[in-house]
Coordinates of C-alpha atoms and ligand atoms in Angstrom, one line a residue:
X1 CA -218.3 95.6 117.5
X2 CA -221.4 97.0 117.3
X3 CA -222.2 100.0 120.1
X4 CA -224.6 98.1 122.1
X5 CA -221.9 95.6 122.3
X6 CA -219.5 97.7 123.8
X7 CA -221.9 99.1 126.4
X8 CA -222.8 95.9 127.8
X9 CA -219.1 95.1 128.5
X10 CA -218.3 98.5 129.5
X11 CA -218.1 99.3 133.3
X12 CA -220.2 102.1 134.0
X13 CA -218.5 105.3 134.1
X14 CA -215.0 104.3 134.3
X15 CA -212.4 107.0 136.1
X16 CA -209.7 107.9 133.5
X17 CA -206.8 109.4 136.1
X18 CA -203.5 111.3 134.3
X19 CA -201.0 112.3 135.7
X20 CA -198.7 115.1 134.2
X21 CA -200.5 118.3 132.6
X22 CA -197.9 119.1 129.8
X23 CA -198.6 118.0 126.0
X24 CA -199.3 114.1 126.7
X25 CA -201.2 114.6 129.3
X26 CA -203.9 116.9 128.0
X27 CA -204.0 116.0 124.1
X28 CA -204.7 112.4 126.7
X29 CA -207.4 114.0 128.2
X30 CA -209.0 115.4 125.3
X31 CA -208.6 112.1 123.1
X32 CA -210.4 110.4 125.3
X33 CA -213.1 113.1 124.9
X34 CA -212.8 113.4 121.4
X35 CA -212.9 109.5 121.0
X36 CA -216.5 109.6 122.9
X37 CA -215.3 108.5 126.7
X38 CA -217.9 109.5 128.6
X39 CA -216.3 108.6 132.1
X40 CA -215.0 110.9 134.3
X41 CA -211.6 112.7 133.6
X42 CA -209.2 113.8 136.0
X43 CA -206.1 115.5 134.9
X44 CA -203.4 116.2 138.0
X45 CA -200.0 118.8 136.9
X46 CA -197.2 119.7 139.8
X47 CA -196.9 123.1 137.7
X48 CA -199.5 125.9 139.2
X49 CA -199.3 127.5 135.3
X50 CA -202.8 126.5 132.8
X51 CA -201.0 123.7 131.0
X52 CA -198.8 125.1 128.0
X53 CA -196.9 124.2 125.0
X54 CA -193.4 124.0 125.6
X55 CA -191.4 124.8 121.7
X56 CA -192.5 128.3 121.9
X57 CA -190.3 128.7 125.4
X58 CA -187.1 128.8 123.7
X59 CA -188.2 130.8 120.9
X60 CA -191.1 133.4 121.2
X61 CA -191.9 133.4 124.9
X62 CA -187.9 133.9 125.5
X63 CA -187.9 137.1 123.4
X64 CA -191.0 138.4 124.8
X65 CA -192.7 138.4 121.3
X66 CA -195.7 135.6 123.0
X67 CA -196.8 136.2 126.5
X68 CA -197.4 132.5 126.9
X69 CA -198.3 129.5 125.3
X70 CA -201.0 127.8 127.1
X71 CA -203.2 125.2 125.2
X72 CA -206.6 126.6 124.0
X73 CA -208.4 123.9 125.4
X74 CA -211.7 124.9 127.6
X75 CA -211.1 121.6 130.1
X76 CA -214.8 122.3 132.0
X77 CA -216.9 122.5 128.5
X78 CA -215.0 118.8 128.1
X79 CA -215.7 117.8 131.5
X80 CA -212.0 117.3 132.4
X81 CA -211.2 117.9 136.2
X82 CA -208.3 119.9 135.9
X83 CA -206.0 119.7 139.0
X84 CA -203.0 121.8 138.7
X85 CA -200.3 122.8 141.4
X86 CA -200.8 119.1 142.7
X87 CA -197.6 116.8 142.6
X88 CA -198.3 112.7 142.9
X89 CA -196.1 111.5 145.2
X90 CA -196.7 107.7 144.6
X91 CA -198.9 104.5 143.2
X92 CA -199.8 101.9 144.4
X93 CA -201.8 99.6 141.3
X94 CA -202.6 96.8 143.6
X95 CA -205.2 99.3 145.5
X96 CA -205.5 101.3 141.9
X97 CA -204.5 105.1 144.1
X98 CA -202.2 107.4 143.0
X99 CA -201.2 109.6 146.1
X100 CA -200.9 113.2 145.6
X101 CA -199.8 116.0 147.9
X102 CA -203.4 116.5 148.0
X103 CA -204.1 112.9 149.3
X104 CA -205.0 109.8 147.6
X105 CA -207.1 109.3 144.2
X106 CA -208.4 106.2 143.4
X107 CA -208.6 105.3 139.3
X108 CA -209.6 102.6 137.3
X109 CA -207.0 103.9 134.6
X110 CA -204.4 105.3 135.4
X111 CA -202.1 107.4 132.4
X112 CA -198.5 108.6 133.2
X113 CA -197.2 111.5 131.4
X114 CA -195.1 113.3 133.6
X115 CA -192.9 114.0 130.8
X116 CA -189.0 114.6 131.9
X117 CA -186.8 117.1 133.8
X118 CA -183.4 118.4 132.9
X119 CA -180.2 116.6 133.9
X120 CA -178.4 119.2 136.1
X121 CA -174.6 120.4 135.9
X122 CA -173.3 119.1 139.4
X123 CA -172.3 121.6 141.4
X124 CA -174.0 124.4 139.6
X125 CA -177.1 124.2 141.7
X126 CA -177.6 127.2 143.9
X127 CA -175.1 129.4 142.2
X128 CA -176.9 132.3 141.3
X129 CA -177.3 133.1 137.6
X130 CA -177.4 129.5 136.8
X131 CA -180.4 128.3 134.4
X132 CA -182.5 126.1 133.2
X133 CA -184.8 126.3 130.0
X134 CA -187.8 123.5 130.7
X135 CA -191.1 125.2 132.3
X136 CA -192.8 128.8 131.8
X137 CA -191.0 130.0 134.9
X138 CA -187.4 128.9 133.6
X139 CA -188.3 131.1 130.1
X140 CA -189.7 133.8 132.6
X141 CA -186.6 134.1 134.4
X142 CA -184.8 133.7 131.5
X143 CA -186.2 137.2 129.6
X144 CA -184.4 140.2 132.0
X145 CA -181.7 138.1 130.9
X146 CA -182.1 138.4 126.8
X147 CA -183.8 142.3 128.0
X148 CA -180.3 143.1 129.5
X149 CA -177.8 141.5 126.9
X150 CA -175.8 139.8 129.7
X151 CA -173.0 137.8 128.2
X152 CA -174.2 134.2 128.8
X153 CA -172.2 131.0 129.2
X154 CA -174.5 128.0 127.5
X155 CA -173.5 124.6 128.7
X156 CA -174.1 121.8 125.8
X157 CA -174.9 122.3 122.2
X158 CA -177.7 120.3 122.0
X159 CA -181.4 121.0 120.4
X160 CA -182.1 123.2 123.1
X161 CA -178.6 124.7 123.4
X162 CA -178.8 125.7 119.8
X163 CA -182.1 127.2 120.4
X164 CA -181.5 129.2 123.0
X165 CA -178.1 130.7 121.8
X166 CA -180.1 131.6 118.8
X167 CA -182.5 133.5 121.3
X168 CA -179.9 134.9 122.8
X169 CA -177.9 136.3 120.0
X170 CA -180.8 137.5 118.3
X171 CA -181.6 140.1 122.1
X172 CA -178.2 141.0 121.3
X173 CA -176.2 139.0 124.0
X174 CA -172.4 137.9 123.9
X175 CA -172.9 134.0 123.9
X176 CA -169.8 131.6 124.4
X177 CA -171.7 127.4 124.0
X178 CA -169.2 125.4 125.9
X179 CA -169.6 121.4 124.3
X180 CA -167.9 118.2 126.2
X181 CA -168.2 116.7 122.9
X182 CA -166.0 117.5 119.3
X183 CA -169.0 118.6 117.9
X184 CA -172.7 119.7 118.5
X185 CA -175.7 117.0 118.8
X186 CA -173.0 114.4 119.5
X187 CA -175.5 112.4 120.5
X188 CA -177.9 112.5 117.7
X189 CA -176.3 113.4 114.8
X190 CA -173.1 111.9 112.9
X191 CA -170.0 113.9 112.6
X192 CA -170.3 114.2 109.2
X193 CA -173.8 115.9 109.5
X194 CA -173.3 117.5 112.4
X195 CA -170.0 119.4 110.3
X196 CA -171.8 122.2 109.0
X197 CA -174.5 122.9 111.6
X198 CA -171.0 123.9 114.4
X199 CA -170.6 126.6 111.7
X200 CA -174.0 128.2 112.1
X201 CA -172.6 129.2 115.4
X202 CA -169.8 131.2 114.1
X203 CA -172.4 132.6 111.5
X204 CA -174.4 134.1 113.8
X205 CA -171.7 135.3 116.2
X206 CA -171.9 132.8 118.8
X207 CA -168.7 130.9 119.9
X208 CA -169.1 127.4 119.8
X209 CA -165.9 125.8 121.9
X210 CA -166.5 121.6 121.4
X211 CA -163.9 119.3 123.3
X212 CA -164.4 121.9 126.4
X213 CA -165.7 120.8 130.1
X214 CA -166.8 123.1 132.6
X215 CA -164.8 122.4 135.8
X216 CA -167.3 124.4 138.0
X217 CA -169.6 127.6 138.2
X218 CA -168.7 130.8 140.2
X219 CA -171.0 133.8 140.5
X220 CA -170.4 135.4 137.4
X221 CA -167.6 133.1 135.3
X222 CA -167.7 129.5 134.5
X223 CA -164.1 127.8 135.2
X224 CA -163.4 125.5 132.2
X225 CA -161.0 122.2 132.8
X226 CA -158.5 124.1 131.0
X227 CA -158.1 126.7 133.3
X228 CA -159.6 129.7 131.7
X229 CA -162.5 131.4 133.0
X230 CA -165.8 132.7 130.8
X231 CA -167.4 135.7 132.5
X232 CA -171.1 134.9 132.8
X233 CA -173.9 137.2 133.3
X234 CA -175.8 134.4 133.1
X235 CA -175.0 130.7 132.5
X236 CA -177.7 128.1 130.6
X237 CA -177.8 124.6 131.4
X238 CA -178.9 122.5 128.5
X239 CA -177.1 118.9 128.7
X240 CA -180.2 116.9 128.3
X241 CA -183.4 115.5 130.1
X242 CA -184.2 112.7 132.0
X243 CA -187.8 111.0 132.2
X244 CA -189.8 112.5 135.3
X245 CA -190.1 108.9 137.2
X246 CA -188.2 108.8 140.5
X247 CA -191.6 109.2 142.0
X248 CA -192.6 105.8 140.4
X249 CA -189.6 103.8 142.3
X250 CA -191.2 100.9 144.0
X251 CA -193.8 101.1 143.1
X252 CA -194.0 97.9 141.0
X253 CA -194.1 99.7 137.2
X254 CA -191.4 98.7 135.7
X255 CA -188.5 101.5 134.4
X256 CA -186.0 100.9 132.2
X257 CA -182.4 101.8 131.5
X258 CA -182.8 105.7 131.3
X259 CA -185.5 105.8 134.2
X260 CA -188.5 105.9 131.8
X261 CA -191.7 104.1 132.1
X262 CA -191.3 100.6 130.3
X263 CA -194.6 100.5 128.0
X264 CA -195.7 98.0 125.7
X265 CA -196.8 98.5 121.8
X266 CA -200.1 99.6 123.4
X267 CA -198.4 102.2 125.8
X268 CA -199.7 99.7 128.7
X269 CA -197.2 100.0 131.5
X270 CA -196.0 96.6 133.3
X271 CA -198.7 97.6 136.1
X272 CA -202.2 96.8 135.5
X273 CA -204.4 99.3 134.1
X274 CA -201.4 102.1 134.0
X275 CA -200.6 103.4 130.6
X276 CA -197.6 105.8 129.6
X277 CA -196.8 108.2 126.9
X278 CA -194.9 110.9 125.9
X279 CA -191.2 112.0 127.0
X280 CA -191.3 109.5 130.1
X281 CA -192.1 106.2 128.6
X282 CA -190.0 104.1 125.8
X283 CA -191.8 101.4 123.5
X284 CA -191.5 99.0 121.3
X285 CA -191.0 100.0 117.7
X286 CA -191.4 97.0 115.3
X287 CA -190.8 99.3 112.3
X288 CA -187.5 99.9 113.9
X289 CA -186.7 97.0 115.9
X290 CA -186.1 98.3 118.7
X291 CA -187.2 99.9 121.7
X292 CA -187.7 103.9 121.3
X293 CA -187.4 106.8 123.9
X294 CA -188.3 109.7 122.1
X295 CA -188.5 113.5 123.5
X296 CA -190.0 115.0 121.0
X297 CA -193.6 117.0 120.4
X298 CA -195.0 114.7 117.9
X299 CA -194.7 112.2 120.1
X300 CA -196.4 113.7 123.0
X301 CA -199.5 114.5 120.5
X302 CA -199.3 111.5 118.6
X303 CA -199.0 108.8 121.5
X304 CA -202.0 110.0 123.2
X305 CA -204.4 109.2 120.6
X306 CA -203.5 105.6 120.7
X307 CA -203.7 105.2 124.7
X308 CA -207.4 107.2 124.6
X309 CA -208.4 104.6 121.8
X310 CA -206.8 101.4 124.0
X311 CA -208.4 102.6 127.5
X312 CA -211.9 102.7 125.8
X313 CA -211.5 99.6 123.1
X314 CA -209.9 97.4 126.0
X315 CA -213.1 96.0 128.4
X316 CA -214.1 95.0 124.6
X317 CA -212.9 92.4 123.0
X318 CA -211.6 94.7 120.0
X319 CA -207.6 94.7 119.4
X320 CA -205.6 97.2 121.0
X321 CA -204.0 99.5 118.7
X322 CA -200.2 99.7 118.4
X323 CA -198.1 102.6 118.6
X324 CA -195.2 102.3 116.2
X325 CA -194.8 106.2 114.7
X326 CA -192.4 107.6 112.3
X327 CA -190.7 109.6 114.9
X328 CA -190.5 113.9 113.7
X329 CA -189.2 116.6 115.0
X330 CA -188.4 120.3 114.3
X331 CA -185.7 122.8 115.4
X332 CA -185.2 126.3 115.2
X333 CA -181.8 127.6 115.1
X334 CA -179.6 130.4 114.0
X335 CA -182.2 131.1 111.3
X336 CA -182.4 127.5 110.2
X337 CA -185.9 125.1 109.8
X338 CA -184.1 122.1 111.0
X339 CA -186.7 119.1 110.5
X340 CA -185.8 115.3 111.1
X341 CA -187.9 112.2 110.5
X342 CA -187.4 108.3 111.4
X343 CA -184.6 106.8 113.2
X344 CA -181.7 106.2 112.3
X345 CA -179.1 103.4 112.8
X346 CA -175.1 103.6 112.6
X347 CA -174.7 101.1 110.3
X348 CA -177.2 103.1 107.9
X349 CA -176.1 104.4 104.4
X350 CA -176.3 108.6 104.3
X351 CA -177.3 109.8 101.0
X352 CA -177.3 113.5 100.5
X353 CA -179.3 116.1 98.7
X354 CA -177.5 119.5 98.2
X355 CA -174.2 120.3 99.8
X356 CA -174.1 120.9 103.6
X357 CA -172.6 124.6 103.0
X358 CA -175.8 125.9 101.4
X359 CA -178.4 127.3 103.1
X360 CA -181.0 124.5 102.2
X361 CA -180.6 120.7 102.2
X362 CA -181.3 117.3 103.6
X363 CA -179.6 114.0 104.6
X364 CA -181.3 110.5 103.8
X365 CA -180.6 107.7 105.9
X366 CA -181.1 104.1 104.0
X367 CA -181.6 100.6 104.8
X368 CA -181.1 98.7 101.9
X369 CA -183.2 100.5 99.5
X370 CA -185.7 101.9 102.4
X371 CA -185.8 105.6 103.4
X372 CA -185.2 104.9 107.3
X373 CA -185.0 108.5 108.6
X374 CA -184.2 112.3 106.4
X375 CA -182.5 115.0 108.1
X376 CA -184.2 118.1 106.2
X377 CA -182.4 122.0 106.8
X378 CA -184.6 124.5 104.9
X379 CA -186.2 121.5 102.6
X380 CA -189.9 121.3 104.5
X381 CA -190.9 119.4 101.2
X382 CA -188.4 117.0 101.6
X383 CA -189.3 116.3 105.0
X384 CA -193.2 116.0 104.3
X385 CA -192.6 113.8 101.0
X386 CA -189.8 111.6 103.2
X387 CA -192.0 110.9 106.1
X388 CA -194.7 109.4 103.7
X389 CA -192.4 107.6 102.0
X390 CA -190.6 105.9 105.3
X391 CA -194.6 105.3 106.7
X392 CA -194.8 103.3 103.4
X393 CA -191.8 101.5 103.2
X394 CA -191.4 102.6 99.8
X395 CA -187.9 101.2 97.8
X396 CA -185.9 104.4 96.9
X397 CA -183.4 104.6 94.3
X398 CA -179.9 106.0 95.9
X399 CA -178.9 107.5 92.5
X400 CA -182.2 109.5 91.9
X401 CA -182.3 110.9 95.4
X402 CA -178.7 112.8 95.1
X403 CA -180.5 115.2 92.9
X404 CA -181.5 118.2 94.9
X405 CA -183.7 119.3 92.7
X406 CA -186.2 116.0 91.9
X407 CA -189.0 115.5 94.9
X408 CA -188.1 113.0 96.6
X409 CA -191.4 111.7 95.8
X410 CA -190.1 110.8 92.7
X411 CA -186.7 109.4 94.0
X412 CA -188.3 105.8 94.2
X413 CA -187.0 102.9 92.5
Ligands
FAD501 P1 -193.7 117.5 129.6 O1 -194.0 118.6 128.6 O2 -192.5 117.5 130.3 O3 -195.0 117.6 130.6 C1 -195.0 116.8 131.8 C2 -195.7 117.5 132.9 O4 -195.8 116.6 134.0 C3 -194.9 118.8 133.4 O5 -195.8 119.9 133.5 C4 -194.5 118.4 134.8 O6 -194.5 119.4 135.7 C5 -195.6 117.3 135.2 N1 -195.1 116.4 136.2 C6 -193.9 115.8 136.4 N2 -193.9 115.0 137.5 C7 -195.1 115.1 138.0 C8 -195.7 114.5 139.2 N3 -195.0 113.7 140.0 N4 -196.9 114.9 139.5 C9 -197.7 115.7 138.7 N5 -197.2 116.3 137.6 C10 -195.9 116.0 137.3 N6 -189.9 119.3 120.6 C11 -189.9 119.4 119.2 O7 -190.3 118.4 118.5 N7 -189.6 120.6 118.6 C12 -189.2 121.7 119.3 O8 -189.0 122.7 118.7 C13 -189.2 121.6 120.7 N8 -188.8 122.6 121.5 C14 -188.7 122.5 122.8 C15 -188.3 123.6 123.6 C16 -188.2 123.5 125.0 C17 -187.7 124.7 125.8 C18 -188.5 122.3 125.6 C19 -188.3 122.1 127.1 C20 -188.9 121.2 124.9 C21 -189.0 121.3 123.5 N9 -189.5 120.2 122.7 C22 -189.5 120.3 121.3 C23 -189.8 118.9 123.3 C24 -191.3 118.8 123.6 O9 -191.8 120.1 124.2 C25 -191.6 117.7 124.6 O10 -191.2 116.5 123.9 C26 -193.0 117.6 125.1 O11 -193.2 118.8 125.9 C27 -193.2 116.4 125.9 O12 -194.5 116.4 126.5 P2 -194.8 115.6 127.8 O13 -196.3 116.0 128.1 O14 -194.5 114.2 127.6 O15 -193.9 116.1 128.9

């Protein structure tokens, strides 16, 4: 369409409203800047803090080697209206106003990226020495913590689990990771996979006791449902997140099965002219058939292109654009460069590359012939070569890929 096109169905300075100041929300913001949007931009955050990156919270900022991680983004040169310490309470599409603790703001676009918040331990709340690891001020508190060694009592070994008992261990600390489940990342990882990863733990001096519940949290000790007690200097919740939506009930946009946003393969929410992206929607993946909720970085960058390009193509006639990633994320833990790409299904066939007790290999998940997903530990080529290969669809041949040391690039059939 050619540009004079597009300005004569173009509304006049259209007001782009997003809600959420983390990742999403301002790589939102300045996509629609970057992409040439020259209406006005108003980006509302609950957290007082200049937005930040959160990876670097459970790694650098925790051991005090980065003050901070906020986004190098100058929001006034871009001509984003930056409202921080602002929470929106509510929105009602109908009326296109999303109410604020500051009052009402009217939109003709509205973006939700209000991201997600950690599921709490029940009954933990209020104890003192309990934490959480998901904003600046839950890393802040977190430091004296590392600084002073105290023996800490992790709840879940998850992604962020892992991460922070790696923190932890490397300030020095006694660190005991107490798992519900018989192994760690139950819930993304097979058993099989999952195997050699319980035995970083040990590695690094952290004990890692799976099949374990905590019955409740005292001052100073965690009570497990065995019996025994764990003395806690400090105790660190990390059993998940959840998406950041309970403000959204009733409000007529639809949320699905975990509470997140419901968005179509354009990241257009069920309410008119309200888009979501990043950790607090799910959509539609047509390369994988089904509907994805992914809480990962990539994501949050990734997803915001596509809603910038949608809110200024759509008053043209030009087709939206669908979002349908390959999914990728990092970890680091216990001195490990985990990297994962796709999704993977139950029913897929695991191929591996190198044997799980060395300090470097990776995992291929296949459908058929078709690289679905790679688990890649110490193998960053893998994981670049993998990911290209998955965006192509490219047919793999099983036999070729078991050889650590052939690319996987030239693993096809
Ligand atoms: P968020 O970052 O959660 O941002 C949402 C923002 O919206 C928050 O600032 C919140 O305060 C605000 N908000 C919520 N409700 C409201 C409201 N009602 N009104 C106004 N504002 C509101 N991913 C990786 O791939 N690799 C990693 O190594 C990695 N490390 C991580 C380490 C930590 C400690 C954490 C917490 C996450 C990590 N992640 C990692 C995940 C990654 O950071 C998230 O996927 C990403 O931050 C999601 O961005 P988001 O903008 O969707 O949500």
């Amino acid at each position: 369409m050619s540009e004079q096109r597009r300005d004569e169905v173009r509304p006049a300075q259209r007001r782009v409203v997003v809600v959420g100041a983390g990742m999403a929300g301002v790589q939102t913001a300045v996509a629609l800047r970057e992409q040439g949007f020259d209406g006005s931009v108003t980006l509302i955050g609950a957290e007082p803090h200049q937005p930040y990156d959160r990876p670097p919270l459970s790694k650098a900022v925790l051991l005090g080697k980065a003050e901070g991680s906020a986004f190098d983004v100058d929001f006034e040169s871009l001509g984003i209206d930056l409202r921080l310490g602002s929470e929106a309470l509510g929105v009602r599409p109908a009326d296109h106003v999303l109410d604020t603790e500051a009052g009402p703001v009217p939109y003709d676009v509205l973006v939700l990226a209000t991201g997600a918040e950690p599921i709490r331990l029940p009954g933990a709340e209020g104890v003192p020495g309990v934490h959480l690891l998901r904003t600046l001020d839950d890393a802040e508190r977190l430091r004296p913590v590392l600084a002073r060694q105290h023996d800490v009592v992790v709840v879940g070994a998850g992604w962020i689990g892992a991460e922070f008992a790696t923190a932890a261990r490397d300030a020095g600390c006694a660190v005991t990771v107490v798992e519900a489940a018989d192994r760690p990342l139950a819930g993304a990882l097979p058993a099989e996979v999952a195997a050699p990863m319980a035995g970083w733990y040990a590695d690094s001096g952290a004990e890692l006791r799976t099949h374990t519940r905590v019955e409740r949290v005292e001052p100073g000790a965690v009570v497990l449902d065995d019996g025994s007690r764990l003395p806690a200097g400090a105790v660190v919740v990390g059993i998940g997140a959840r998406p950041a939506t309970a403000w959204l009930t009733g409000s007529g946009v639809e949320l699905g099965a975990h509470g997140e946003v419901v968005a179509d393969a354009h990241l257009r929410t069920s309410a008119r002219d309200v888009y979501a992206v990043g950790d607090c929607a799910s959509f539609p993946s047509a390369r994988y058939a089904e509907r994805l909720l992914v809480h990962h970085w990539d994501n949050a960058l990734q997803g915001p292109r596509t809603v910038a390009a949608n809110i200024i193509g759509e008053p043209t006639d030009e087709p939206l654009e669908a979002y349908d990633p390959v999914p990728y994320f990092w970890s680091e833990q216990f001195g490990r460069f985990v990297q994962y790409a796709g999704h993977h299904g139950a029913a897929d066939r695991m191929v591996w590359r190198g044997d799980g007790s060395g300090p470097a290999w990776t995992v291929c998940w296949l459908r058929e012939d078709r690289l679905m997903a790679l688990l890649a530990v110490g193998r960053p080529r893998d994981l670049a070569q993998g990911r290209k290969l998955i965006e192509a669809g490219t047919p793999m041949n099983p036999r070729l890929l078991t050889d650590p040391a052939r690319p996987l690039k030239n693993a096809t059939a």
